[in-house]
Coordinates of C-alpha atoms and ligand atoms in Angstrom, one line a residue:
X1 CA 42.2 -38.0 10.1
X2 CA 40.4 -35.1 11.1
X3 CA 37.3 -34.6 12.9
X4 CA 34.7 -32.4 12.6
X5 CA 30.9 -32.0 14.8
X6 CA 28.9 -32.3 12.4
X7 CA 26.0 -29.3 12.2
X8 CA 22.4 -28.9 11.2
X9 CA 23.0 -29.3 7.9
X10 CA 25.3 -31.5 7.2
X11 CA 27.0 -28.7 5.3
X12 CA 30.9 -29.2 6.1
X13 CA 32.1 -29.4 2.4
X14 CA 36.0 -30.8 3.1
X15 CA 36.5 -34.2 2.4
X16 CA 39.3 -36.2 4.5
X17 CA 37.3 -35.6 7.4
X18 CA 35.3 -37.9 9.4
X19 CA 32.3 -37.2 11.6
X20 CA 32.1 -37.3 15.2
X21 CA 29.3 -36.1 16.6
X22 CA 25.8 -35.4 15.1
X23 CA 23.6 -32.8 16.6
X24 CA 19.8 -33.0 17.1
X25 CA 18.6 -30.7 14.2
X26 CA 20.9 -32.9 11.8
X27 CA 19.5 -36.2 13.4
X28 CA 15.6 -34.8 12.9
X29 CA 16.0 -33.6 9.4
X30 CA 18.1 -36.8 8.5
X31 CA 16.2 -39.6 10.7
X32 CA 19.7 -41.1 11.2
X33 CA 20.8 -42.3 14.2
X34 CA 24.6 -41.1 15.5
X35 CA 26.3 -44.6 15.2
X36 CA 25.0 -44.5 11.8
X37 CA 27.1 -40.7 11.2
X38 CA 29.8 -41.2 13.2
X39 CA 33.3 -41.9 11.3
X40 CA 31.3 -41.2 7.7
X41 CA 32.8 -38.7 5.2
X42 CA 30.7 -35.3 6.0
X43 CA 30.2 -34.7 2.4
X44 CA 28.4 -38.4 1.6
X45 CA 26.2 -36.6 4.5
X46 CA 25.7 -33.9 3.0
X47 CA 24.4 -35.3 -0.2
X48 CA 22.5 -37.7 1.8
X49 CA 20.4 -35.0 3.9
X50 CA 19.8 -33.7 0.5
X51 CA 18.7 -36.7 -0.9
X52 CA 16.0 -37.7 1.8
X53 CA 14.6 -34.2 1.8
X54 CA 14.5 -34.6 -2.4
X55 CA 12.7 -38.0 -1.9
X56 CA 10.3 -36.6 0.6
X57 CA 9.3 -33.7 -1.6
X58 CA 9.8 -34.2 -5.0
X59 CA 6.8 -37.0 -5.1
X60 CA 4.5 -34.5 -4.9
X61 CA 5.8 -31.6 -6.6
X62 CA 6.4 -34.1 -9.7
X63 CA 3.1 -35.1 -9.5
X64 CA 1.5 -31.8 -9.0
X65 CA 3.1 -30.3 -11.9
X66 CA 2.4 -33.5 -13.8
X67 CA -1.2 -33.5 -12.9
X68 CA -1.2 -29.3 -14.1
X69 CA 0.8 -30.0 -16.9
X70 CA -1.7 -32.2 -18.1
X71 CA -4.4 -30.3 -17.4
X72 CA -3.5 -28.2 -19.6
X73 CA -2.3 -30.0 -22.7
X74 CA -5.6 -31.6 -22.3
X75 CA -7.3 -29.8 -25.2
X76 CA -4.6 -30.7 -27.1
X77 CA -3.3 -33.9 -26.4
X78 CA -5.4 -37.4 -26.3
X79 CA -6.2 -38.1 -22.9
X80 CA -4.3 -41.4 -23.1
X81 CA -1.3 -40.1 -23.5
X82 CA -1.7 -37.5 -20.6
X83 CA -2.9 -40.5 -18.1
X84 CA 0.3 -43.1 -19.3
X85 CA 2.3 -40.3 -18.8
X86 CA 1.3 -39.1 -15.5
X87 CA 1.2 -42.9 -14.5
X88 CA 5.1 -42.8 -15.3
X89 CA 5.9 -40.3 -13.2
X90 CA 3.6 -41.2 -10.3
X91 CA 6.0 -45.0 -10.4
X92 CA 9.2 -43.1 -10.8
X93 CA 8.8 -41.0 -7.8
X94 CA 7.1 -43.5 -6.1
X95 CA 9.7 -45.4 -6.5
X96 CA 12.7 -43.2 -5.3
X97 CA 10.3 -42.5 -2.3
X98 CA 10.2 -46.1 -1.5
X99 CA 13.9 -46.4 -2.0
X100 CA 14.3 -43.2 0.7
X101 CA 11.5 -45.0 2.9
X102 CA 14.0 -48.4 3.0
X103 CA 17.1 -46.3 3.4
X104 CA 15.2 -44.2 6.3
X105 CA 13.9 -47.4 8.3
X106 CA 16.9 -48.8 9.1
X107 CA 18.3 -46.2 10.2
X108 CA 21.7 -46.6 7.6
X109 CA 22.6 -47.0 4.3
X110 CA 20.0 -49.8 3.1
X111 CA 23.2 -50.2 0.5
X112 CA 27.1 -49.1 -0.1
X113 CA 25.5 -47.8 -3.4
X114 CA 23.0 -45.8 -2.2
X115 CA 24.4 -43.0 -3.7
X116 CA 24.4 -44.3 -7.1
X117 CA 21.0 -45.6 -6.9
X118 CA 20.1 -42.5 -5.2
X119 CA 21.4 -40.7 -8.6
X120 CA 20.0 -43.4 -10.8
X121 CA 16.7 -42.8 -9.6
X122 CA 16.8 -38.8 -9.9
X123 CA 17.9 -38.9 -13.6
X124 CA 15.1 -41.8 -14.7
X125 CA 12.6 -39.0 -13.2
X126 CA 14.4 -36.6 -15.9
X127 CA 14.2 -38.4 -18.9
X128 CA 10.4 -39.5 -17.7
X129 CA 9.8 -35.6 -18.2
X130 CA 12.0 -35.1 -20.8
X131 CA 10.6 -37.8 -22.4
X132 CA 7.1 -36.4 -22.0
X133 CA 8.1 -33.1 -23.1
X134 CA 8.8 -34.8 -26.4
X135 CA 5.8 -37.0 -27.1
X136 CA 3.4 -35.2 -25.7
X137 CA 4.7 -31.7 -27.5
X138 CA 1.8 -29.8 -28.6
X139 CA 3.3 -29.4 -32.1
X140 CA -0.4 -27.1 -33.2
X141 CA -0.4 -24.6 -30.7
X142 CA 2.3 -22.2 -29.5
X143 CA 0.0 -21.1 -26.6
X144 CA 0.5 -25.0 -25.0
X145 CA 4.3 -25.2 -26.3
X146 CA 4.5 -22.4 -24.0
X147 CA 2.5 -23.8 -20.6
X148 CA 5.0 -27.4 -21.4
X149 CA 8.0 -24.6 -21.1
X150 CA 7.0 -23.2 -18.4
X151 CA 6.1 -26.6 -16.3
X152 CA 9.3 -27.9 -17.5
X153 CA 11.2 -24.5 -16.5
X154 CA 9.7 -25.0 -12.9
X155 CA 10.8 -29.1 -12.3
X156 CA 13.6 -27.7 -13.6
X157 CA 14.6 -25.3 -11.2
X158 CA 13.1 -27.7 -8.4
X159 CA 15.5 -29.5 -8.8
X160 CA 18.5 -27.2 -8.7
X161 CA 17.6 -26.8 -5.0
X162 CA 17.3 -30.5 -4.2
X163 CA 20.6 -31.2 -6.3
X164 CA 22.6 -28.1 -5.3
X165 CA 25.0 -30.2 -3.0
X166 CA 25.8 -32.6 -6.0
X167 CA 26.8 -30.1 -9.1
X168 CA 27.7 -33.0 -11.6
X169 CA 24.0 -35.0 -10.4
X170 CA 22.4 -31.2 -11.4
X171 CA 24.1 -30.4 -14.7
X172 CA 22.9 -34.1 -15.8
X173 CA 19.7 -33.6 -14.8
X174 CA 19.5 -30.4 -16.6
X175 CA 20.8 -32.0 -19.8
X176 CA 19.0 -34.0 -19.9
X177 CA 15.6 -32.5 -19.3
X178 CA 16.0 -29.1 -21.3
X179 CA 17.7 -29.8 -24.2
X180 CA 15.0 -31.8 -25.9
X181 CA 12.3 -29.1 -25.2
X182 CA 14.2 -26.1 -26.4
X183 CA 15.3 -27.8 -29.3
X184 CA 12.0 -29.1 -30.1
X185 CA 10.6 -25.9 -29.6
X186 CA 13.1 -24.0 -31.9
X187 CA 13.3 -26.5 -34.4
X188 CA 9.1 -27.2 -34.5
X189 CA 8.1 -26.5 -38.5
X190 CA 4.6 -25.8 -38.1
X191 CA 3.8 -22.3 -40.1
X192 CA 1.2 -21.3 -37.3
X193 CA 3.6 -21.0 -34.7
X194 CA 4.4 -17.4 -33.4
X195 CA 8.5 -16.9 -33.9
X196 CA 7.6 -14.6 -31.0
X197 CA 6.0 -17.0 -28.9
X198 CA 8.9 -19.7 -29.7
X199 CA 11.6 -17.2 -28.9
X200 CA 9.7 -16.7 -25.3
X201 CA 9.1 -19.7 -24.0
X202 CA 13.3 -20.5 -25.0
X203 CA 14.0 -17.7 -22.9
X204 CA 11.5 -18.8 -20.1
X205 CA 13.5 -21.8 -20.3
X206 CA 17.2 -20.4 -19.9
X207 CA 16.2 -18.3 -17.7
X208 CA 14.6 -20.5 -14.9
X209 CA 17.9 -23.1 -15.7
X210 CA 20.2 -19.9 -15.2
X211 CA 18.5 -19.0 -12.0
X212 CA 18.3 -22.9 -10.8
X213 CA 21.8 -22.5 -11.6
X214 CA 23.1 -19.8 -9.4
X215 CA 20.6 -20.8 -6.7
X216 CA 22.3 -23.5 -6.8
X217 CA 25.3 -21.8 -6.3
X218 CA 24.0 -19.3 -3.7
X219 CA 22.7 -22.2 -2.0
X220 CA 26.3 -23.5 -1.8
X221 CA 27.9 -20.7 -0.9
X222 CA 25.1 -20.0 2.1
X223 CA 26.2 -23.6 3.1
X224 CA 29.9 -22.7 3.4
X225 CA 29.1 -19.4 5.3
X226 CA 27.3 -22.0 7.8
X227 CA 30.1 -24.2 7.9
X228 CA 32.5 -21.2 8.5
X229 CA 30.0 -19.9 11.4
X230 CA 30.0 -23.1 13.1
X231 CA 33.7 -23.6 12.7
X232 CA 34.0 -20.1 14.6
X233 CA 31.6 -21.3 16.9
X234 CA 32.8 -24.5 17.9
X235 CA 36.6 -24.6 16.8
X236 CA 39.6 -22.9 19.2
X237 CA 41.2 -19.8 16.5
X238 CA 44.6 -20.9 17.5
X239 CA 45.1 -24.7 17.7
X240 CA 41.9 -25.7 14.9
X241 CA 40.5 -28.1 17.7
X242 CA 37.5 -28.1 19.7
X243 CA 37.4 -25.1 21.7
X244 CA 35.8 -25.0 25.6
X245 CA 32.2 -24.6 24.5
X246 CA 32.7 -27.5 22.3
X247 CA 34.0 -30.0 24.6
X248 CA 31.2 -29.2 26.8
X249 CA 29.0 -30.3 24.6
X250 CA 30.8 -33.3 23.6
X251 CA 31.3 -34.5 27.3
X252 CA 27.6 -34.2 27.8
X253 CA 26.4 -36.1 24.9
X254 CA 29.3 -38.5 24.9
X255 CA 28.8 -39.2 28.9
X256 CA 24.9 -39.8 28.1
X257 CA 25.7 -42.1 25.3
X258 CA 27.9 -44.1 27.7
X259 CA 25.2 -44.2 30.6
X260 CA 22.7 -45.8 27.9
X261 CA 25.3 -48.3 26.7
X262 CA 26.9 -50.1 29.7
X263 CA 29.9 -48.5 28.4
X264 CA 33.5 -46.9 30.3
X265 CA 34.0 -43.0 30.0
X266 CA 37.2 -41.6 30.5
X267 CA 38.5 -37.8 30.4
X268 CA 41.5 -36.4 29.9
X269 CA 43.2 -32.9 31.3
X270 CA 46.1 -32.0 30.4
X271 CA 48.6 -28.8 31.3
X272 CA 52.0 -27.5 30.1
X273 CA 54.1 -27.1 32.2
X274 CA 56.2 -23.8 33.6
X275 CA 54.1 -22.4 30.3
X276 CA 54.4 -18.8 32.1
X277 CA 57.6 -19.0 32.1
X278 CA 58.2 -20.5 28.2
X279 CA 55.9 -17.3 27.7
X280 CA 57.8 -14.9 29.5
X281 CA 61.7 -16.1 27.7
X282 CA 60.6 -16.4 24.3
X283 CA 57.4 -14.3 24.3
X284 CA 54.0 -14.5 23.0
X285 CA 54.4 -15.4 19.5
X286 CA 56.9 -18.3 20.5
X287 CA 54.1 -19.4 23.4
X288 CA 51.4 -19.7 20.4
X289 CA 53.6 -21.7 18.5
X290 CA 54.1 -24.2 21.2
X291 CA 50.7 -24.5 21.5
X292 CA 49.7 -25.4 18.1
X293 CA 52.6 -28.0 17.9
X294 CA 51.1 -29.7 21.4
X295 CA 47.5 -29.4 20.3
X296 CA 48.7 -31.1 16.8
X297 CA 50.5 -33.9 18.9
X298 CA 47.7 -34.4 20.9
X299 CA 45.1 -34.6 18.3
X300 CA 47.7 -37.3 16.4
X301 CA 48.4 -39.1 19.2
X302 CA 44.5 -40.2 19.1
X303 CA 43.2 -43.3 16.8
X304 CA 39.7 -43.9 17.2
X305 CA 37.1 -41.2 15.5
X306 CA 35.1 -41.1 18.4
X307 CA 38.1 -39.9 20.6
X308 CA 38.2 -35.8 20.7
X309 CA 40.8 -33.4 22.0
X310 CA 39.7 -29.6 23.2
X311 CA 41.6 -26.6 24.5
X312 CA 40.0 -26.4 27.8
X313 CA 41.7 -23.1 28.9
X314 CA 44.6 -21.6 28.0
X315 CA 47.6 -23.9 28.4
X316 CA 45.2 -26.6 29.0
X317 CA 43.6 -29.6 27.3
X318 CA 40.9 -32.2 27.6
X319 CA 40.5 -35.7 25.8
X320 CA 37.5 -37.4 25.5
X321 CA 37.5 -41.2 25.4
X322 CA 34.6 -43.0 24.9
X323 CA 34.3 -46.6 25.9
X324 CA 37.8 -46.1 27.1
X325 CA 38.6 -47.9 30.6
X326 CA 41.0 -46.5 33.4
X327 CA 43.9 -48.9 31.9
X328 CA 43.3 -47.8 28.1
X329 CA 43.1 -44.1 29.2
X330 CA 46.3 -44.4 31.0
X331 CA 47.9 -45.9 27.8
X332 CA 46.5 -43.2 25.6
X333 CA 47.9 -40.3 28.3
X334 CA 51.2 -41.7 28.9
X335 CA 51.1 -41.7 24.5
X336 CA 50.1 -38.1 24.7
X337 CA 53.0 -37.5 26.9
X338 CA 55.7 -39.2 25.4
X339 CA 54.9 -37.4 22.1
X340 CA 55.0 -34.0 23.3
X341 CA 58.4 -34.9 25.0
X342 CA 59.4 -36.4 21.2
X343 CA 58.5 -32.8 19.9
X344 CA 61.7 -31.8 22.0
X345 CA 60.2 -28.0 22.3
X346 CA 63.2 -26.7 23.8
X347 CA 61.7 -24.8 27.4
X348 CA 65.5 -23.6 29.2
X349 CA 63.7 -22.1 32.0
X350 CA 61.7 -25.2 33.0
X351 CA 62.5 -26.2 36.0
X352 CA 61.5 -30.0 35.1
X353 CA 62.6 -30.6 32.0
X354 CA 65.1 -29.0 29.1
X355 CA 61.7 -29.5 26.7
X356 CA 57.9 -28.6 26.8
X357 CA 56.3 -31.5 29.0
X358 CA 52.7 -32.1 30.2
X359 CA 50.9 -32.8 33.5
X360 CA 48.0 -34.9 32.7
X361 CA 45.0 -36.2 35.0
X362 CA 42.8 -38.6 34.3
X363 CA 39.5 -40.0 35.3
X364 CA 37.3 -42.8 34.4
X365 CA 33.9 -44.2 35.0
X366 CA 34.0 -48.0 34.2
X367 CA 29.7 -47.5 34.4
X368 CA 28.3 -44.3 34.6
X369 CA 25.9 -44.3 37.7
X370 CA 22.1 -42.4 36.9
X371 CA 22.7 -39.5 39.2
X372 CA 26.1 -38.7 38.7
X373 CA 26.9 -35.4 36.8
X374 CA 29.8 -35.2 34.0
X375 CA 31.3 -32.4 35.9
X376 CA 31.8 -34.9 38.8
X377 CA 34.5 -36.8 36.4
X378 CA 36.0 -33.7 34.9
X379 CA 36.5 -32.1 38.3
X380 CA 38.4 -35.9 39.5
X381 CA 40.5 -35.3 36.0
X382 CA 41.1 -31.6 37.8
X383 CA 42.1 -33.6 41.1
X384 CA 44.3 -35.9 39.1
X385 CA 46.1 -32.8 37.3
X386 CA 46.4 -31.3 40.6
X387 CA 48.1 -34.0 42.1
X388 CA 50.8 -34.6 39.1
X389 CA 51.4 -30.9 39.6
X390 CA 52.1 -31.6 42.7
X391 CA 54.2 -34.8 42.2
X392 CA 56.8 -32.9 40.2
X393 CA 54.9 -32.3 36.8
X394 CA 55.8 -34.3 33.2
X395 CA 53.6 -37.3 34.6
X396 CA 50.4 -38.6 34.0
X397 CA 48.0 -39.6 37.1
X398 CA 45.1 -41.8 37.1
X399 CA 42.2 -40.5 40.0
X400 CA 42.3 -41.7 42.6
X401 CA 45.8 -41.6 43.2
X402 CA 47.4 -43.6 41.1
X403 CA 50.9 -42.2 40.4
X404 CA 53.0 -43.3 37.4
X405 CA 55.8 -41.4 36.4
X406 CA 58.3 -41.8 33.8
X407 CA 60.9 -39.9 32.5
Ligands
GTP1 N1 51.2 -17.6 24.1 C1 50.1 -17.8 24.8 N2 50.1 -18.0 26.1 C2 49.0 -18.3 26.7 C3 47.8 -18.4 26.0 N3 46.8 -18.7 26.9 C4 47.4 -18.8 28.2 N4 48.7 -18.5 28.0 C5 49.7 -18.4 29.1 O1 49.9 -19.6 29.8 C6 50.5 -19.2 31.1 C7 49.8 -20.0 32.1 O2 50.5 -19.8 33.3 P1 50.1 -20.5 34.7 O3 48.7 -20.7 34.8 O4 50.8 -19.7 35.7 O5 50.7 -21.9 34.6 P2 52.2 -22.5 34.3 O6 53.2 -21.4 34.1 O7 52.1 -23.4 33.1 O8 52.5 -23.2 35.6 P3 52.1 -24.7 36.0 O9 50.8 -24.9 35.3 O10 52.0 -24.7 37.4 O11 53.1 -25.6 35.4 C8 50.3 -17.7 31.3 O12 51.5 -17.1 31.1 C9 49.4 -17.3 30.1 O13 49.6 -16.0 29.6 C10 47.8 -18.3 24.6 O14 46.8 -18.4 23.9 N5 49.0 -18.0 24.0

């Protein structure tokens, strides 16, 4: 499983990956809090950042438009009509706003098919217009066919931009709401009606679907250049994990979460060994290598989605382990270890060991006191690292002191 931070946006757009942190734009624009992110698919995310900003807004642009729409159809169609129909689409959206509302309030998916209702929802307020683009079609006067189009035209490309991060939601919402208009439109018999007039408002028509369409797809592309600016921003070029900058924002918010829950807090530091000298027999190329191959063993050798592995400095790494106590830290390094020993990276010149090993230090907080500083327990992890150096590397210490070695 991979693991991403998740950004402002939501906009990561790989599946397979799971989210592990949530910053404070996403959690403002979403209302969601980070238990309720963390280990979810970042594309559901997506769709659902999309979907409460849709539910927010669309009530009142469906309404406005309704209420214009009306307006002016209102010399031409029986006020009955107009107010049934613009009762429809007050109870639609009010409804998918209520659903957002309950989704919203607790803070999590009110349902496992929120999605789907989420969907259902969006397409009954397309067939409410479509529907009232049929019965209330001003079959007399081409001037009104024309003000319907171009109400229609605009929901139409409203919606592109609410529905850009679900393609398949947008090209059935599209169906179904143009389709019936042009149609009628083209195929309306009544002698009086411009050709002209009918041939325009068509083409007012596919041209605000063609431009919802590749706003849409604009809209998804700006999304990926995001993604691919915040991957360069937060992700180490070499390895593909968390870089330093990263990790320092992980600790930070990890170690406050921990101080608010009660809960342990363990890091991580980890160092290759003679890596200088690896460097120096085999050369660059061969040293990069290496270091892709640990950082992938690393990164495997963790389970739990909220664990996260950085490059902390050159040949050196840091875990993160929430909730994690001294003894289950210890487990997870000596893991780490034994793994990079399994890769049997062949290091002649090592003075320790015929393969690439690691010094690791570790340090835990069983409960984070109120004035103690993060860097306090990466600089005991630093101690820790120090001291396994010093205890003849390929060994993993807990701070204060307590020396295990294996191997
Ligand atoms: N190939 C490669 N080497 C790197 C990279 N970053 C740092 N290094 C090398 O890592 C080595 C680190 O050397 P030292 O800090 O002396 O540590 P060491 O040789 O591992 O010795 P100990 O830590 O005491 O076991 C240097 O040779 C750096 O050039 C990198 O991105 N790629």
């Amino acid at each position: 499983m991979r693991q991403i931070i998740f950004s402002l946006y939501g906009n990561c757009l790989n599946s397979g990956q799971r989210i592990i942190w949530q910053n404070g734009g996403n959690k403002r624009k979403t209302n969601l809090i980070l238990d309720a992110s963390i280990g979810q698919d970042p594309l559901l995310r997506q769709r659902l950042t999309f979907a409460l900003g849709a539910w927010r807004s669309t009530w009142l642009n469906n309404l406005v438009f309704a209420a214009v729409l009306a307006l002016l159809l209102q010399p031409v169609i029986q006020p009955i009509a107009l107010a049934w129909w613009i009762l429809s689409v007050l109870v639609v959206n009010s409804g998918r706003v209520f659903i957002g509302w309950k989704y919203e309030k607790n803070g999590q998916p009110a349902s496992r098919y929120w999605y789907l209702i989420y969907a259902v929802s969006t397409l009954t307020s397309a067939i409410v217009w479509s529907a009232g683009s049929m019965i209330l079609f001003p079959e007399s006067s081409a001037k009104h066919q024309l003000y319907m189009i171009i109400v229609i035209g605009i929901i139409a490309h409203g919606a592109s931009y609410h529905h850009s991060s679900s393609p398949r939601l947008l090209a059935a919402y599209l169906l179904i709401l143009i389709p019936p208009s042009a149609i009628k439109i083209l195929l309306s018999s009544n002698d009086q009606i411009d050709m002209t007039l009918k041939l325009i408002g068509t083409l007012i028509l596919l041209v605000l679907a063609l431009s919802a369409k590749r706003m849409c797809r604009t809209q998804t592309e700006t999304m990926q250049l995001k993604e691919a600016l915040r991957k360069m921003a937060n992700i180490d070029s070499l390895t593909s994990i968390a870089n330093r900058r990263a990790f320092d924002e992980l600790l930070q918010k990890g170690w406050h979460q921990a101080k608010h829950r009660l809960q342990p807090y363990s890091v991580i530091l980890l160092d290759i060994d003679h890596f200088k000298l690896y460097n120096d027999y085999l050369g660059h190329v061969n040293g990069d290598r290496a270091l892709k191959l640990v950082a992938g063993a690393i990164r495997d050798s963790l389970e739990r989605a909220t664990d996260q592995v950085a490059r902390y400095g050159g040949e050196e790494f840091a875990v993160l382990l929430p909730n994690t106590d001294a003894k289950g830290a210890k487990i997870i390094a000596e893991k780490i270890r034994n793994k990079i020993v399994g890769l049997n990276l062949e290091h002649k010149k090592s003075p320790t060991s015929n393969f690439i090993t690691l010094s690791i230090g570790i340090a835990t907080r069983e409960q984070i006191c109120s004035n103690m500083h993060c860097r306090q327990l990466v600089e005991e992890a630093d101690s820790a690292l120090y001291y396994a150096k010093s205890s003849g590397r390929n060994c993993s210490i807990s701070y204060p002191q307590q020396f295990s070695r294996s191997a």
